[in-house]
PDB file of C-alpha atoms in Angstrom:
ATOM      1  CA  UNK S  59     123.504  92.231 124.622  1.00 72.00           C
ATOM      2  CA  UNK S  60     122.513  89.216 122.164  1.00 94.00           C
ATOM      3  CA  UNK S  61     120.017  87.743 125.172  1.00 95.00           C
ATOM      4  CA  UNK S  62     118.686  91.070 125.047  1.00 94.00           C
ATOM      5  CA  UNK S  63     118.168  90.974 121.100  1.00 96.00           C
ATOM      6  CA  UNK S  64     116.489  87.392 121.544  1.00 96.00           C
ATOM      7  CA  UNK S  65     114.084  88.683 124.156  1.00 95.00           C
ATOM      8  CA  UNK S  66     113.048  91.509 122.284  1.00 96.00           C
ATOM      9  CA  UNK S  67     112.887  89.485 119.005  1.00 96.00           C
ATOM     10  CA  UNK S  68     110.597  86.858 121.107  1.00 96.00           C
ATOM     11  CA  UNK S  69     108.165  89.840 121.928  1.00 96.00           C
ATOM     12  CA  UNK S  70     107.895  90.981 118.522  1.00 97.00           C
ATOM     13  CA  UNK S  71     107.426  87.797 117.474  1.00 97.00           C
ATOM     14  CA  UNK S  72     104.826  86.912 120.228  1.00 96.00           C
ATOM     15  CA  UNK S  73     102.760  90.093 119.308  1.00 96.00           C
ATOM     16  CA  UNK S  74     102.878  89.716 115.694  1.00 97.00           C
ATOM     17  CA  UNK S  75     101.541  86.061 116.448  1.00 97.00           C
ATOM     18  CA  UNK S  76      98.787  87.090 118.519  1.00 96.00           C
ATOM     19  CA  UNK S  77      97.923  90.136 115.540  1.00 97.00           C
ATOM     20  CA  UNK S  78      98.144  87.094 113.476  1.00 98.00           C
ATOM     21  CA  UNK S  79      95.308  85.191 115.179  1.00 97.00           C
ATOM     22  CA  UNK S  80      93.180  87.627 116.194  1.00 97.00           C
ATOM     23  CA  UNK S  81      93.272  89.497 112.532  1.00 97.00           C
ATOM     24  CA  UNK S  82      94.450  87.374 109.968  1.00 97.00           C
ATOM     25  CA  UNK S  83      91.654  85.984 109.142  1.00 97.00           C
ATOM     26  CA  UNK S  84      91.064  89.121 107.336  1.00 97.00           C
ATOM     27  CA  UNK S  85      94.054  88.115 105.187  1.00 97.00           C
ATOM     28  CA  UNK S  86      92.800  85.043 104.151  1.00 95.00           C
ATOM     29  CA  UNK S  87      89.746  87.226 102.424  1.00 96.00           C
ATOM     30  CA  UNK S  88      92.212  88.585  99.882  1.00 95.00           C
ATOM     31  CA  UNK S  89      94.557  85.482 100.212  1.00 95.00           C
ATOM     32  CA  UNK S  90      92.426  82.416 100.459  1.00 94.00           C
ATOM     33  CA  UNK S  91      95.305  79.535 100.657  1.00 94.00           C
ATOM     34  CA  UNK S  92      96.075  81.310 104.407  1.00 96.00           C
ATOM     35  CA  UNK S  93      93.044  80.484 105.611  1.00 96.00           C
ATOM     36  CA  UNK S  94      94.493  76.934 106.757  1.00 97.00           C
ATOM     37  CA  UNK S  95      97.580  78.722 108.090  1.00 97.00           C
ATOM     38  CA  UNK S  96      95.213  81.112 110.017  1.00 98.00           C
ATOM     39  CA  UNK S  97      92.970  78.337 111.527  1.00 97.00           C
ATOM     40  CA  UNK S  98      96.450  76.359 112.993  1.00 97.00           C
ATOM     41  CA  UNK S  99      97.129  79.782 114.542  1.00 97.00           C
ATOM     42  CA  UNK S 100      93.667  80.371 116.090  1.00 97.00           C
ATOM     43  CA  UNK S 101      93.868  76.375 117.368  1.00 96.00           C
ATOM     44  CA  UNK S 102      97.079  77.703 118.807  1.00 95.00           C
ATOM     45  CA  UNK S 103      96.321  80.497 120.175  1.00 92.00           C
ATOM     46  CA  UNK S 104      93.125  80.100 122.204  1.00 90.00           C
ATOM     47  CA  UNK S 105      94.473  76.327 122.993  1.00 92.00           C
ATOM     48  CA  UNK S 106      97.280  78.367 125.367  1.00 89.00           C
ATOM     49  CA  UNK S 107      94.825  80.935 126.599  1.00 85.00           C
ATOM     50  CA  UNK S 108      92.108  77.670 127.433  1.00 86.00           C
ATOM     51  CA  UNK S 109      94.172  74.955 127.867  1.00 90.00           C
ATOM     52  CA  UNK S 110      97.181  76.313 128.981  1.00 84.00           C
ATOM     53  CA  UNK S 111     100.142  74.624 127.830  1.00 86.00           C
ATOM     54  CA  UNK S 112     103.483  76.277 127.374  1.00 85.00           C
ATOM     55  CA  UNK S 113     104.640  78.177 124.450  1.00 90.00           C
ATOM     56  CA  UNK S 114     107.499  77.701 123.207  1.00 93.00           C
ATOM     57  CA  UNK S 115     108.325  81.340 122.657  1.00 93.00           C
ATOM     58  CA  UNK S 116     107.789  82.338 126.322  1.00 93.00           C
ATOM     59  CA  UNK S 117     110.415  79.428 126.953  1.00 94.00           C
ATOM     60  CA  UNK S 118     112.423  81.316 124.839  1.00 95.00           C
ATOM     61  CA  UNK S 119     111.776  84.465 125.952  1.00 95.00           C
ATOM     62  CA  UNK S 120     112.605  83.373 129.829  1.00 95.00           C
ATOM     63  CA  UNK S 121     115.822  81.367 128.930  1.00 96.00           C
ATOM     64  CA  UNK S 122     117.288  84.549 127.107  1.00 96.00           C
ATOM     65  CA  UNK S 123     116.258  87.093 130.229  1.00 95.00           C
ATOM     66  CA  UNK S 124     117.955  84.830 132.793  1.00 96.00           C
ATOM     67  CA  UNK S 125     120.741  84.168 130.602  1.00 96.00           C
ATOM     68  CA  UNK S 126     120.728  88.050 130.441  1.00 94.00           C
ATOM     69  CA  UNK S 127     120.457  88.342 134.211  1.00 94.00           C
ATOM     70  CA  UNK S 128     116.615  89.413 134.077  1.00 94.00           C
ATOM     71  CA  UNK S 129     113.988  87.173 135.988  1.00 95.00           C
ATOM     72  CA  UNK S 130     112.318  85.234 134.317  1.00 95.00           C
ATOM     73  CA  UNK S 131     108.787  85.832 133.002  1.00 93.00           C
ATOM     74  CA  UNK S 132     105.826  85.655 135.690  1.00 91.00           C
ATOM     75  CA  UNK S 133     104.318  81.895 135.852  1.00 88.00           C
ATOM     76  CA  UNK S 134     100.939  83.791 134.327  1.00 87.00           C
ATOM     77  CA  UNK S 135     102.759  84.157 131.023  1.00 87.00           C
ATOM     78  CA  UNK S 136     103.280  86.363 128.114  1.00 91.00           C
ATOM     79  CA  UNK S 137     100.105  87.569 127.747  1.00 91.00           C
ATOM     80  CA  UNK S 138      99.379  89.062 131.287  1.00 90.00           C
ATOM     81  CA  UNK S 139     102.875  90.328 131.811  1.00 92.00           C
ATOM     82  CA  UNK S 140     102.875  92.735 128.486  1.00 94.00           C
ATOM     83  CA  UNK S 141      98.888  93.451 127.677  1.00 93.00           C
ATOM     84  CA  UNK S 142      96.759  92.836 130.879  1.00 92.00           C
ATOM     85  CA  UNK S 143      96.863  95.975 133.109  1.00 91.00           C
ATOM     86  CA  UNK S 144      98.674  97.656 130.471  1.00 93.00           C
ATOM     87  CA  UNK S 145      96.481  97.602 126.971  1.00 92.00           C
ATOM     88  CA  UNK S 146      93.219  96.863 128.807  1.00 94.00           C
ATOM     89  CA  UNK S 147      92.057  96.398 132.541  1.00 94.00           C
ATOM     90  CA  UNK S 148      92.867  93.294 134.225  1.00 93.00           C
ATOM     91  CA  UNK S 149      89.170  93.272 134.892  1.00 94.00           C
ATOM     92  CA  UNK S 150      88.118  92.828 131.164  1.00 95.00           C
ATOM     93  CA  UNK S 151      90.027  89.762 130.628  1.00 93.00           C
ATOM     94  CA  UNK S 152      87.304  88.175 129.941  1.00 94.00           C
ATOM     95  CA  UNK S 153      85.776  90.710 127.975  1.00 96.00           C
ATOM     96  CA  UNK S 154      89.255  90.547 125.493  1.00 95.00           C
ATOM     97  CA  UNK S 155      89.024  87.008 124.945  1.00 94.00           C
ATOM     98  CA  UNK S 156      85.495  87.306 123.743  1.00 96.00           C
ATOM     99  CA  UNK S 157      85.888  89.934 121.364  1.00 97.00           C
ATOM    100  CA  UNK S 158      88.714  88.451 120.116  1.00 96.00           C
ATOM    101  CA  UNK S 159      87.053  85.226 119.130  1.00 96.00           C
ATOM    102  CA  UNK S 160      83.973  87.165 117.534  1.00 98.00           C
ATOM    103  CA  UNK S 161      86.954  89.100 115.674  1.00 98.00           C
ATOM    104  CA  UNK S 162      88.003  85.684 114.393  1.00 98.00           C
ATOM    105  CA  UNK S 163      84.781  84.558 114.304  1.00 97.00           C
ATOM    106  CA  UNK S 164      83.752  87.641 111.863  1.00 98.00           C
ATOM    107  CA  UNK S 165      87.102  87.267 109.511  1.00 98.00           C
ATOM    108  CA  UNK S 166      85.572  83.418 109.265  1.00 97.00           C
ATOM    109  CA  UNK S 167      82.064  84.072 108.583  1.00 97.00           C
ATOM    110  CA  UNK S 168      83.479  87.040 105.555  1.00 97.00           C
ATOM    111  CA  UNK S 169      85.825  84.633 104.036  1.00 97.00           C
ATOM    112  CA  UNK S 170      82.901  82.063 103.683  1.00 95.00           C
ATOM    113  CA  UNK S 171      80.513  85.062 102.286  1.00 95.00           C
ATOM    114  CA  UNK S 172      83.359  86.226 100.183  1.00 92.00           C
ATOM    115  CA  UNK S 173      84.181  82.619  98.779  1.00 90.00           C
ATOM    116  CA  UNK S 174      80.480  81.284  98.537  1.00 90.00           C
ATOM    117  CA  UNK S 175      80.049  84.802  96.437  1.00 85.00           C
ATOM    118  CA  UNK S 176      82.935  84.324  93.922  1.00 79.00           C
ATOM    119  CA  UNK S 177      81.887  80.871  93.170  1.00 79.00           C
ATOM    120  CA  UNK S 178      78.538  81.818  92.551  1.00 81.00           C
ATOM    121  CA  UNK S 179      79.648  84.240  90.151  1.00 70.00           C
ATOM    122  CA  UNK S 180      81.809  81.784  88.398  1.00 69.00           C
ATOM    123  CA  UNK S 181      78.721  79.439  88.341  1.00 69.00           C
ATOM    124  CA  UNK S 182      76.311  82.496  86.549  1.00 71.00           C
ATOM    125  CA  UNK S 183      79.405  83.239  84.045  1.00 68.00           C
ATOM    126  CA  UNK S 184      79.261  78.881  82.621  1.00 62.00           C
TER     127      UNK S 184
END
């Protein structure tokens, strides 16, 4: 029962993370100071999806299902055992990743509208 709690806690987790990178930029437009916490995500985040290396919470995630008695996690990782073929296509892959950077992307280019806007205000108001 508790290896079930952790693996369930790790998916949460994992899916809040990714709704993290691939939104919070968006955040950072009504709190600024995230926007350094955002970027360490994003490196994060498309560094596993590019690069590849291992995250820590699909270590987690695979030591609490085979303590549990599950198998462990596929070797192609969180991300294509929970959302591809089940949120979108395994054909649009590709097609995910890119909109999800241009989400980022977006969030990124707003903040920097949104901040170069406020400080020209506060430059017209001395």
């Amino acid at each position: 029962m508790g290896y079930r709690a952790i693996e369930m806690l790790c998916v949460v987790v994992h899916l809040s993370f990714i709704g993290y990178v691939v939104f919070g930029g968006f955040l950072a437009w009504r709190w600024p100071r995230t926007i350094a916490v955002h970027a360490l995500a994003v490196a994060w985040g498309f560094g596993s999806v590019l690069i590849g290396y291992d995250c820590p919470l699909t270590s987690l995630e695979n030591w609490a299902r085979v303590a549990g008695g599950q198998p462990p996690l596929p070797s192609t990782g969180f991300i294509a055992y929970y959302l591809t073929g089940v949120v979108y296509p395994e054909d649009a892959v590709t097609l995910v990743r890119l909109l999800a950077a241009a989400v980022v992307v977006g969030s990124w280019v707003g903040y920097g509208v949104r901040r170069w806007h406020r400080r020209t205000l506060v430059d017209a108001s001395t």
